[in-house]
XYZ file of C-alpha atoms in Angstrom:
627
model
C -17.314 60.327 1.004
C -13.579 60.472 2.066
C -11.323 58.371 4.594
C -8.548 59.217 6.267
C -5.427 57.415 7.230
C -5.050 60.213 10.360
C -8.352 58.231 11.418
C -6.635 55.287 12.099
C -6.298 54.660 15.962
C -3.713 52.610 17.930
C -5.940 50.702 19.430
C -6.923 49.382 14.953
C -3.870 49.269 13.803
C -3.184 45.943 16.783
C -6.568 45.137 15.697
C -5.303 44.645 11.983
C -2.306 43.172 13.023
C -3.739 40.313 14.605
C -6.020 39.959 11.949
C -2.999 39.426 8.941
C -0.991 37.453 11.291
C -4.248 35.250 11.395
C -4.775 35.660 6.984
C -1.017 34.757 7.315
C -1.012 31.605 9.581
C -3.704 30.653 7.929
C -2.945 30.368 4.041
C 1.110 28.717 4.995
C -0.374 26.718 7.300
C 2.226 27.506 9.602
C 0.181 26.105 12.168
C -3.039 23.700 12.308
C -5.868 25.911 11.856
C -6.847 25.198 16.165
C -3.658 25.547 16.937
C -4.081 29.338 15.107
C -7.029 30.092 16.576
C -6.245 29.682 19.943
C -3.228 31.656 19.109
C -5.458 34.698 18.113
C -7.084 34.173 21.403
C -3.922 34.641 23.762
C -2.416 37.476 21.128
C -6.201 39.400 21.681
C -6.488 38.720 25.588
C -3.120 39.766 25.549
C -3.360 42.842 24.099
C -6.378 43.701 25.797
C -5.192 47.500 26.375
C -5.443 47.809 22.632
C -7.743 45.088 21.692
C -10.150 45.754 24.161
C -11.004 42.120 24.762
C -10.915 41.033 27.971
C -10.734 37.455 29.279
C -14.231 36.646 29.603
C -14.897 37.739 25.547
C -12.029 36.152 25.305
C -13.045 32.029 25.236
C -17.202 33.282 24.546
C -16.241 31.587 20.991
C -16.381 28.500 23.192
C -19.776 29.530 25.323
C -21.272 30.940 21.735
C -24.647 29.942 20.092
C -23.534 29.851 17.339
C -20.468 27.244 18.179
C -22.837 24.388 20.241
C -24.646 25.066 17.417
C -21.889 23.602 14.985
C -21.383 21.275 17.276
C -24.440 19.807 17.792
C -24.973 19.583 14.165
C -21.573 17.911 13.249
C -22.952 15.727 15.528
C -26.223 14.812 13.619
C -24.702 14.679 10.900
C -22.543 12.258 12.389
C -25.846 9.883 13.160
C -27.127 10.301 9.411
C -23.292 9.122 8.264
C -23.765 5.386 11.145
C -27.243 4.999 9.484
C -25.970 4.741 6.124
C -29.044 6.628 5.145
C -26.683 8.878 2.025
C -24.811 5.818 1.354
C -28.498 4.305 0.684
C -29.713 6.991 -1.449
C -26.358 7.389 -4.020
C -26.198 3.494 -4.629
C -30.181 3.870 -6.071
C -29.441 7.112 -7.781
C -25.610 4.815 -8.956
C -28.455 2.354 -10.228
C -30.273 4.687 -11.847
C -26.617 6.090 -13.568
C -25.341 3.457 -14.708
C -22.954 3.933 -17.758
C -23.792 6.893 -19.219
C -21.445 9.742 -17.921
C -24.295 12.977 -18.577
C -26.987 10.772 -15.662
C -24.025 10.251 -13.434
C -23.270 13.496 -13.031
C -27.068 14.396 -12.883
C -27.085 11.672 -9.635
C -23.961 13.507 -8.607
C -25.821 16.832 -8.578
C -29.130 15.491 -7.071
C -27.570 13.795 -4.568
C -24.698 16.251 -3.227
C -27.048 18.779 -3.461
C -30.807 18.700 -1.243
C -30.053 16.716 0.935
C -26.437 19.240 2.292
C -29.202 21.851 3.199
C -30.859 19.802 6.051
C -27.203 17.920 7.352
C -23.885 19.472 6.933
C -22.282 19.776 3.983
C -19.459 18.420 4.933
C -19.862 15.412 5.875
C -22.571 14.265 3.105
C -19.175 14.613 0.398
C -17.401 12.415 3.061
C -20.258 10.167 2.704
C -20.037 10.275 -0.728
C -16.923 10.392 -2.523
C -16.350 6.565 -2.202
C -19.590 6.127 -3.259
C -19.589 8.875 -6.203
C -15.604 7.069 -7.064
C -17.197 3.510 -7.665
C -20.310 5.109 -9.585
C -17.577 6.555 -12.052
C -15.500 3.413 -12.226
C -18.184 1.682 -12.664
C -19.523 3.431 -15.313
C -15.812 3.786 -17.437
C -15.846 7.190 -16.045
C -12.805 9.100 -15.096
C -14.097 10.244 -10.868
C -12.427 13.697 -11.602
C -15.333 14.452 -14.071
C -18.089 13.859 -11.115
C -15.617 14.159 -7.772
C -15.814 18.374 -8.320
C -19.232 19.005 -9.437
C -19.967 16.944 -5.803
C -18.158 19.058 -4.086
C -19.211 21.851 -5.820
C -22.779 21.180 -5.311
C -22.651 20.291 -1.686
C -21.947 23.674 -1.154
C -24.666 24.812 -3.378
C -27.030 22.965 -1.285
C -25.547 24.114 1.960
C -26.930 27.736 1.213
C -30.915 26.180 1.042
C -31.267 26.666 5.418
C -29.684 27.547 7.731
C -28.141 24.670 9.618
C -26.427 23.411 5.692
C -23.281 24.574 6.454
C -21.617 25.925 9.172
C -20.997 29.356 8.012
C -25.060 30.079 7.269
C -25.278 29.691 12.096
C -22.281 31.755 12.090
C -23.567 34.679 10.334
C -26.692 34.328 11.518
C -24.786 34.489 15.365
C -22.858 37.691 14.387
C -25.913 39.097 12.427
C -27.598 38.497 15.176
C -25.068 40.068 17.629
C -25.004 43.245 15.496
C -28.919 43.340 15.359
C -28.690 45.786 19.144
C -26.943 48.924 16.955
C -28.494 47.984 13.830
C -32.525 46.973 13.963
C -32.766 45.814 10.437
C -30.113 43.207 11.243
C -31.656 40.233 13.130
C -30.437 36.206 13.172
C -32.058 33.866 10.788
C -34.760 31.805 10.624
C -34.541 28.156 9.405
C -35.529 29.103 6.103
C -34.794 32.780 6.028
C -32.517 32.673 2.703
C -34.090 29.228 1.203
C -35.943 30.859 -1.832
C -32.304 32.669 -2.824
C -31.263 29.300 -2.266
C -32.955 27.757 -4.477
C -32.245 29.869 -6.786
C -28.460 29.345 -6.496
C -28.635 25.864 -6.392
C -30.244 25.643 -9.747
C -28.322 28.052 -11.610
C -25.151 26.247 -10.541
C -26.341 22.751 -11.120
C -27.182 23.858 -14.508
C -23.864 25.424 -15.113
C -22.663 21.961 -14.056
C -24.474 20.311 -15.871
C -23.738 21.870 -19.141
C -20.471 23.855 -18.929
C -18.255 22.888 -15.922
C -17.970 19.111 -16.681
C -16.394 20.331 -19.584
C -13.935 22.140 -18.346
C -12.836 19.560 -16.100
C -9.763 17.876 -17.326
C -9.576 13.655 -16.595
C -6.896 13.497 -14.268
C -7.802 9.787 -13.330
C -7.886 7.245 -15.274
C -11.499 5.810 -15.831
C -10.110 2.186 -15.657
C -9.486 1.998 -12.017
C -5.358 0.906 -11.689
C -3.510 2.845 -9.210
C -0.295 1.727 -10.339
C -0.990 3.123 -13.031
C -3.040 6.551 -12.073
C 0.565 6.916 -9.845
C 3.410 5.949 -12.205
C 4.578 4.397 -9.638
C 5.449 0.899 -12.108
C 8.868 1.808 -11.191
C 8.823 2.931 -7.444
C 7.753 -1.242 -7.387
C 10.433 -3.923 -7.667
C 10.845 -7.499 -6.590
C 15.095 -8.817 -5.052
C 16.225 -11.969 -3.982
C 18.424 -13.197 -1.736
C 20.892 -14.253 -3.381
C 23.616 -17.359 -1.587
C 26.537 -14.514 -1.087
C 24.166 -11.993 -0.282
C 25.385 -10.032 2.676
C 21.708 -10.083 4.313
C 21.692 -13.349 4.793
C 21.084 -13.644 8.966
C 20.493 -10.513 8.931
C 16.552 -8.773 9.930
C 14.833 -6.643 7.447
C 15.135 -3.594 9.820
C 19.196 -4.179 9.703
C 19.494 -3.995 6.559
C 17.126 -1.067 5.648
C 18.244 0.888 8.733
C 20.636 2.785 6.208
C 19.567 6.955 5.856
C 21.176 5.731 1.979
C 18.011 3.292 1.424
C 14.677 4.971 0.850
C 12.842 1.660 0.899
C 9.798 -0.098 2.542
C 9.248 -3.602 2.253
C 5.597 -4.299 1.470
C 5.994 -8.341 1.314
C 8.017 -11.227 1.772
C 7.693 -14.332 0.152
C 9.240 -17.762 1.568
C 8.876 -21.114 -0.088
C 5.833 -20.356 -1.420
C 4.410 -18.844 1.878
C 3.442 -14.746 1.979
C 4.404 -12.461 5.037
C 2.876 -8.900 5.531
C 3.104 -7.781 8.877
C 5.495 -7.570 10.903
C 8.723 -8.154 8.933
C 10.907 -5.503 10.351
C 11.873 -8.750 12.486
C 11.843 -11.384 9.740
C 15.973 -13.076 9.620
C 16.338 -12.973 6.039
C 17.174 -16.638 3.932
C 18.608 -17.560 0.742
C 15.387 -17.631 -1.363
C 13.963 -15.543 0.540
C 11.851 -12.647 -2.142
C 11.235 -9.167 -1.335
C 8.281 -7.334 -3.009
C 9.809 -3.638 -2.071
C 9.074 -0.124 -2.648
C 11.832 2.372 -3.776
C 12.995 4.531 -6.519
C 15.761 4.223 -8.807
C 18.712 5.238 -7.040
C 17.611 3.599 -4.234
C 17.633 0.289 -5.286
C 20.805 0.591 -7.177
C 22.877 0.605 -4.442
C 20.475 -1.696 -2.136
C 21.938 -4.000 -5.548
C 24.624 -2.775 -5.059
C 25.970 -3.131 -1.718
C 23.183 -6.107 0.381
C 23.403 -8.576 -3.200
C 20.017 -8.495 -4.367
C 18.667 -10.276 -7.411
C 15.832 -8.088 -9.205
C 13.375 -10.241 -10.587
C 11.183 -8.114 -11.650
C 7.971 -6.122 -9.982
C 4.226 -5.696 -10.392
C 3.168 -4.086 -13.881
C -0.492 -3.070 -12.568
C -2.799 -3.013 -10.007
C -3.380 -7.338 -10.310
C 0.016 -8.247 -9.682
C 0.364 -6.979 -6.066
C -3.726 -8.633 -5.486
C -3.501 -11.873 -7.296
C -5.285 -13.613 -4.758
C -8.320 -12.561 -1.844
C -6.290 -12.122 1.317
C -3.337 -10.684 -0.442
C -2.323 -7.538 0.648
C -5.091 -4.717 -1.504
C -4.340 -0.840 -2.728
C -6.633 1.957 -1.215
C -6.844 5.526 -1.433
C -7.194 7.590 2.384
C -7.785 10.905 2.148
C -6.082 12.942 5.277
C -9.545 15.101 6.134
C -8.584 18.198 8.735
C -10.000 16.819 11.637
C -7.504 13.895 11.284
C -4.310 13.338 14.513
C -2.336 12.733 11.275
C -2.384 16.488 10.293
C 0.784 18.472 11.360
C 3.045 14.841 11.566
C 4.939 12.599 8.865
C 4.792 9.123 8.677
C 7.896 8.076 10.533
C 6.313 10.985 13.729
C 3.507 9.206 13.552
C 4.718 5.432 12.861
C 2.369 5.193 10.107
C 2.697 1.186 9.962
C 2.402 0.481 13.188
C -0.645 2.219 14.197
C -2.310 1.376 10.709
C -0.970 -1.879 10.402
C -0.602 -0.857 6.094
C 2.401 0.737 4.242
C 2.402 4.337 1.996
C 3.061 3.646 -1.406
C 2.556 6.894 -2.842
C 1.282 10.475 -1.722
C -1.421 12.867 -3.678
C -0.727 16.306 -1.962
C -2.085 19.517 -3.398
C -2.076 18.021 -6.701
C 1.288 16.660 -6.941
C 2.479 12.870 -6.785
C 5.244 11.974 -4.092
C 6.482 9.099 -4.888
C 10.032 9.253 -2.791
C 11.218 10.350 0.472
C 8.192 9.499 2.751
C 8.764 9.210 5.501
C 9.110 12.604 6.379
C 6.808 14.661 4.441
C 4.826 16.717 6.830
C 1.130 15.396 5.822
C -1.563 18.206 5.582
C -5.555 18.311 5.622
C -7.133 16.743 2.083
C -3.450 14.912 1.303
C -4.640 10.989 -0.004
C -2.116 8.588 0.198
C -1.903 5.174 -1.117
C -1.877 2.609 1.289
C -1.490 -1.039 0.966
C -3.123 -2.947 3.530
C -4.794 -6.564 4.320
C -8.358 -6.888 4.126
C -9.235 -6.671 7.792
C -6.608 -3.519 8.216
C -9.011 -1.575 5.408
C -11.531 -3.104 7.343
C -10.720 -0.673 11.221
C -9.197 1.882 8.631
C -12.653 2.011 7.573
C -14.287 3.425 10.673
C -11.242 5.301 11.383
C -11.872 8.911 11.719
C -8.794 10.033 10.819
C -9.782 9.247 7.038
C -11.812 9.015 4.142
C -12.155 6.019 2.137
C -11.731 6.874 -1.303
C -13.665 3.327 -2.283
C -16.388 2.396 0.271
C -15.884 -1.151 2.098
C -17.135 -4.263 0.842
C -19.340 -4.764 3.641
C -19.726 -1.309 5.193
C -20.672 -1.165 8.844
C -24.469 1.071 8.906
C -26.786 0.833 11.185
C -29.690 0.773 8.328
C -32.263 -0.580 11.174
C -32.456 3.151 12.650
C -32.602 4.996 9.815
C -36.533 5.934 10.465
C -35.140 7.255 14.227
C -32.325 9.615 12.195
C -34.332 10.952 9.910
C -37.294 11.289 12.686
C -34.805 13.412 14.291
C -33.709 15.640 11.778
C -37.220 16.383 10.961
C -37.809 17.741 14.379
C -34.882 19.453 14.656
C -35.162 21.264 12.505
C -39.285 21.333 12.522
C -39.820 22.758 16.101
C -37.845 26.022 14.201
C -39.884 26.284 11.950
C -42.718 25.963 13.230
C -45.118 30.031 13.833
C -45.759 29.308 17.150
C -47.571 31.865 17.536
C -49.788 30.873 14.101
C -50.571 27.139 16.013
C -51.483 29.012 19.042
C -54.230 30.387 16.863
C -55.676 28.069 15.348
C -55.685 25.612 18.577
C -56.292 28.178 21.103
C -54.018 27.057 23.453
C -52.291 30.540 23.822
C -49.505 29.272 25.890
C -48.201 27.401 22.486
C -47.578 31.362 21.815
C -44.937 31.387 24.804
C -42.637 28.778 22.668
C -39.832 30.113 20.889
C -37.606 27.081 19.647
C -34.388 28.259 19.531
C -31.838 25.638 16.753
C -29.782 25.883 19.705
C -31.910 23.817 22.169
C -33.231 21.710 19.721
C -29.819 21.042 17.985
C -28.946 19.726 21.389
C -32.240 17.842 21.961
C -31.776 16.286 19.120
C -28.128 14.974 19.903
C -29.640 13.638 23.757
C -32.517 11.727 21.003
C -30.050 10.007 18.845
C -28.274 8.533 21.580
C -31.016 7.491 23.428
C -32.458 5.511 20.446
C -29.269 4.225 19.719
C -28.623 6.068 16.500
C -24.857 6.852 18.529
C -23.330 5.580 21.164
C -22.047 7.331 23.781
C -18.411 7.389 22.888
C -18.812 8.426 19.306
C -20.065 11.883 19.941
C -16.621 13.498 20.890
C -14.895 11.350 17.860
C -18.342 13.059 15.532
C -17.066 16.483 16.327
C -14.439 18.660 13.975
C -12.993 20.041 16.741
C -10.959 21.819 14.367
C -13.693 23.642 13.277
C -14.978 24.354 17.087
C -12.004 26.001 18.028
C -11.290 27.716 14.703
C -15.096 29.284 15.620
C -13.821 29.793 19.394
C -10.766 31.581 17.915
C -12.074 34.120 15.649
C -15.399 34.960 17.200
C -13.471 37.037 19.569
C -11.633 38.857 16.326
C -14.135 39.839 15.212
C -15.986 41.438 17.965
C -12.388 43.553 18.643
C -13.023 45.102 14.779
C -15.804 46.624 15.994
C -14.788 47.452 19.668
C -12.041 48.983 18.476
C -14.163 50.690 15.508
C -11.649 49.301 12.508
C -14.434 47.499 11.189
C -16.310 51.143 10.551
C -12.867 52.455 9.582
C -13.091 49.103 6.419
C -16.896 49.910 5.828
C -16.455 53.632 5.350
C -13.146 52.959 3.308
C -15.589 50.581 0.917
C -18.417 52.883 1.044
C -15.997 55.867 -0.451
C -16.689 53.622 -3.956
C -20.485 54.606 -3.704
C -18.938 58.075 -4.635
C -18.346 56.454 -8.373
C -20.770 52.918 -7.613
C -24.754 52.527 -7.245
C -25.094 51.287 -4.505
C -25.971 47.286 -6.441
C -22.408 47.399 -7.438
C -20.769 47.844 -3.623
C -22.825 45.308 -2.908
C -21.933 43.092 -5.703
C -17.941 44.090 -4.592
C -18.076 42.923 -1.230
C -19.523 39.312 -2.505
C -16.196 39.593 -4.693
C -14.190 39.937 -1.909
C -15.986 38.028 0.961
C -14.820 35.155 -2.456
C -11.755 36.440 -2.819
C -10.484 36.295 0.511
C -12.835 32.507 1.524
C -10.321 31.197 -1.146
C -7.033 31.959 0.755
C -9.027 31.616 4.212
C -11.629 29.926 5.909
C -15.332 30.254 5.060
C -16.102 30.936 8.933
C -13.200 33.377 9.204
C -13.994 34.895 6.372
C -17.823 35.593 7.123
C -16.380 36.946 10.890
C -14.304 39.241 9.478
C -16.713 40.825 6.408
C -20.411 40.911 7.848
C -19.230 43.039 10.613
C -17.193 45.388 7.605
C -20.164 44.555 5.829
C -23.038 46.907 7.776
C -20.883 49.348 8.421
C -20.718 50.106 4.676
C -24.164 50.148 4.359
C -24.558 52.133 6.696
C -22.374 54.611 5.486
C -24.010 54.774 2.052
C -27.684 53.832 3.647
C -28.558 51.162 1.797
C -29.829 47.985 4.197
C -27.769 46.417 6.218
C -29.326 42.943 6.133
C -29.314 43.038 2.173
C -24.952 42.895 2.944
C -25.050 40.148 5.471
C -27.210 37.895 3.129
C -24.028 39.155 -0.191
C -21.147 37.865 2.967
C -22.896 34.469 3.612
C -23.834 33.484 0.162
C -20.557 34.423 -0.900
C -18.340 32.545 1.700
C -20.799 29.145 1.322
C -19.514 29.593 -1.929
C -15.886 29.726 -3.356
C -14.993 27.690 -5.655
C -11.939 28.934 -7.110
C -9.355 27.171 -4.792
C -9.551 23.887 -3.023
C -8.152 25.443 0.168
C -11.520 28.118 0.782
C -13.619 25.022 1.721
C -13.340 21.510 3.384
C -15.511 19.635 1.115
C -13.070 20.781 -2.063
C -9.891 19.394 -0.182
C -12.331 16.087 -0.262
C -11.854 16.432 -3.603
C -8.484 17.053 -3.457
C -6.411 14.301 -3.169
C -9.450 10.808 -5.195
C -9.964 13.720 -8.405
C -6.307 13.658 -9.055
C -6.874 17.481 -9.325
C -4.376 20.501 -9.645
C -4.831 23.951 -8.094
C -5.779 25.737 -11.342
C -8.538 22.845 -12.077
C -10.570 24.777 -9.603
C -9.718 28.158 -11.026
C -10.509 27.202 -14.094
C -14.058 25.677 -13.224
C -15.063 27.376 -9.951
C -13.755 30.483 -11.104
C -16.506 30.920 -13.709
C -18.895 29.890 -11.435
C -18.114 31.819 -9.120
C -18.380 34.684 -11.158
C -22.169 33.811 -12.369
C -23.217 33.050 -8.888
C -21.821 37.080 -8.007
C -24.117 38.763 -10.809
C -27.277 36.256 -9.976
C -27.151 36.388 -5.721
C -26.482 40.327 -6.321
C -29.837 40.072 -8.300
C -31.609 38.117 -6.016
C -30.766 39.592 -2.816
C -32.010 42.985 -4.448
C -34.841 40.873 -5.550
C -36.330 39.422 -2.038
C -34.997 41.941 0.588
C -34.655 45.385 -1.208
C -31.644 47.669 -1.541
C -33.632 50.669 1.093
C -32.364 50.717 4.619
């Protein structure tokens, strides 16, 4: 099968240009993901003569079934979160795990895997990060050994049902849209691929329990001490104001306003009393002792220019948190939906806004301890902060963060657990019930006309959550990862443009040309690997939209089962283990686990390769390759 470059049309080239631009922006994170999605929509509509995307089609992603379903499922998952149901399960398993490393790992994989098939796996990991971190520290195990398996297990569990991950829902919608041209395609049923999902979950879990955990380095100490973990002993100092100091009578803000001093005052001790916030307007007196965060060079300048005397500094976390009402240290993970993404500590007025001091960053595997005010915050970054107990409680309820440790008194609606579980069962059950069979058994013919779609049941579940008091009406908007919604709305018309301009057919024929030397099952495997690679550098949802039309065209070109190729793309996009940026859950554990980029390759690449073989063979077994 020959594919000529001459068959490329101007329309295809324009759409390929938009695709390449989108890929570049996704990879570089030059813009936030939702801004990139809007840009893609705008370009497709402005370039309508080439892309063939009208204004109606350009914004159709907002009303798309997949977008609405994902939005509803995020709200339903938030309802489960509010009740503390998954957290309660996690605590029971932590009691089972104790201080045995294997049982801790088994509990981690068990609590993340199965629930992720019925609750969106992204919030499952967000809920379990603090619990698993606590399990590790209490059991004298490095959290690094458990948090990466937590993310991977949730991704594996997400392939148990249609609603386990937004990728599955989006893939189902794309397959349904293409069914008019390819009769073998259809939207997925609730348990369409559960059989293969169980196989993938079992194989992946066995890998994590036997080989995977041995490959994970202990990046974070088993004994919890953030000062040691972030190596900030040399960045925390105590200084005193002597009688002849020029700072006497000046406010702290006036003393530290110079750009020469990269310093933050964390605490002021005066006449035996401690002051934490606000400190900027405090006028300094003789004998005042300041706890400050600064580097050695900046500290030397402060002592030389302002006359401070060095009186030591904390060497352990206990030195900073001697009394119960002293400020404590904790880690905050920044999710993609956070208002802080793209901001700096300075532009976001972090200290005033959250009543907390940032002592260090962990960003993309690197710890940053200096010039913190001007660093752009990215999704997945972890902030080491110092905050008073009442500030910690407020932060635990703030959607801008995921706490790496559970608060002492979490505010869960445990009395609503039965209601939330019943609603989720109803959402799934009404879709899964074969109403034709029920009609024939009961003799009620009208039941055969019932055709509950996941969009309908998910939205009904949202209403039920509010009516039952599981969620308050004002919590609905905070429950949604709006960047995910905008991403879906942006990439859906991009997929349509690929189809309408013939770009998908061109790429499909290009890949199908490999069938001259490879059997159909090898071409299927190639699509799994290619999707996995693309997902590892961009969003899983974007890769599904781009790859499914191409895979379907390739299947048609080699006269193979198009649905099998759709399954290969769907599974590969939801199991991208080799990098931290391919899947949100990998970003959630990046900072708390102290991982480096290479750790994901070391542990995830062998797992992805193993599952590429298992999944490909499983697809052939369950659905076959014949059209």
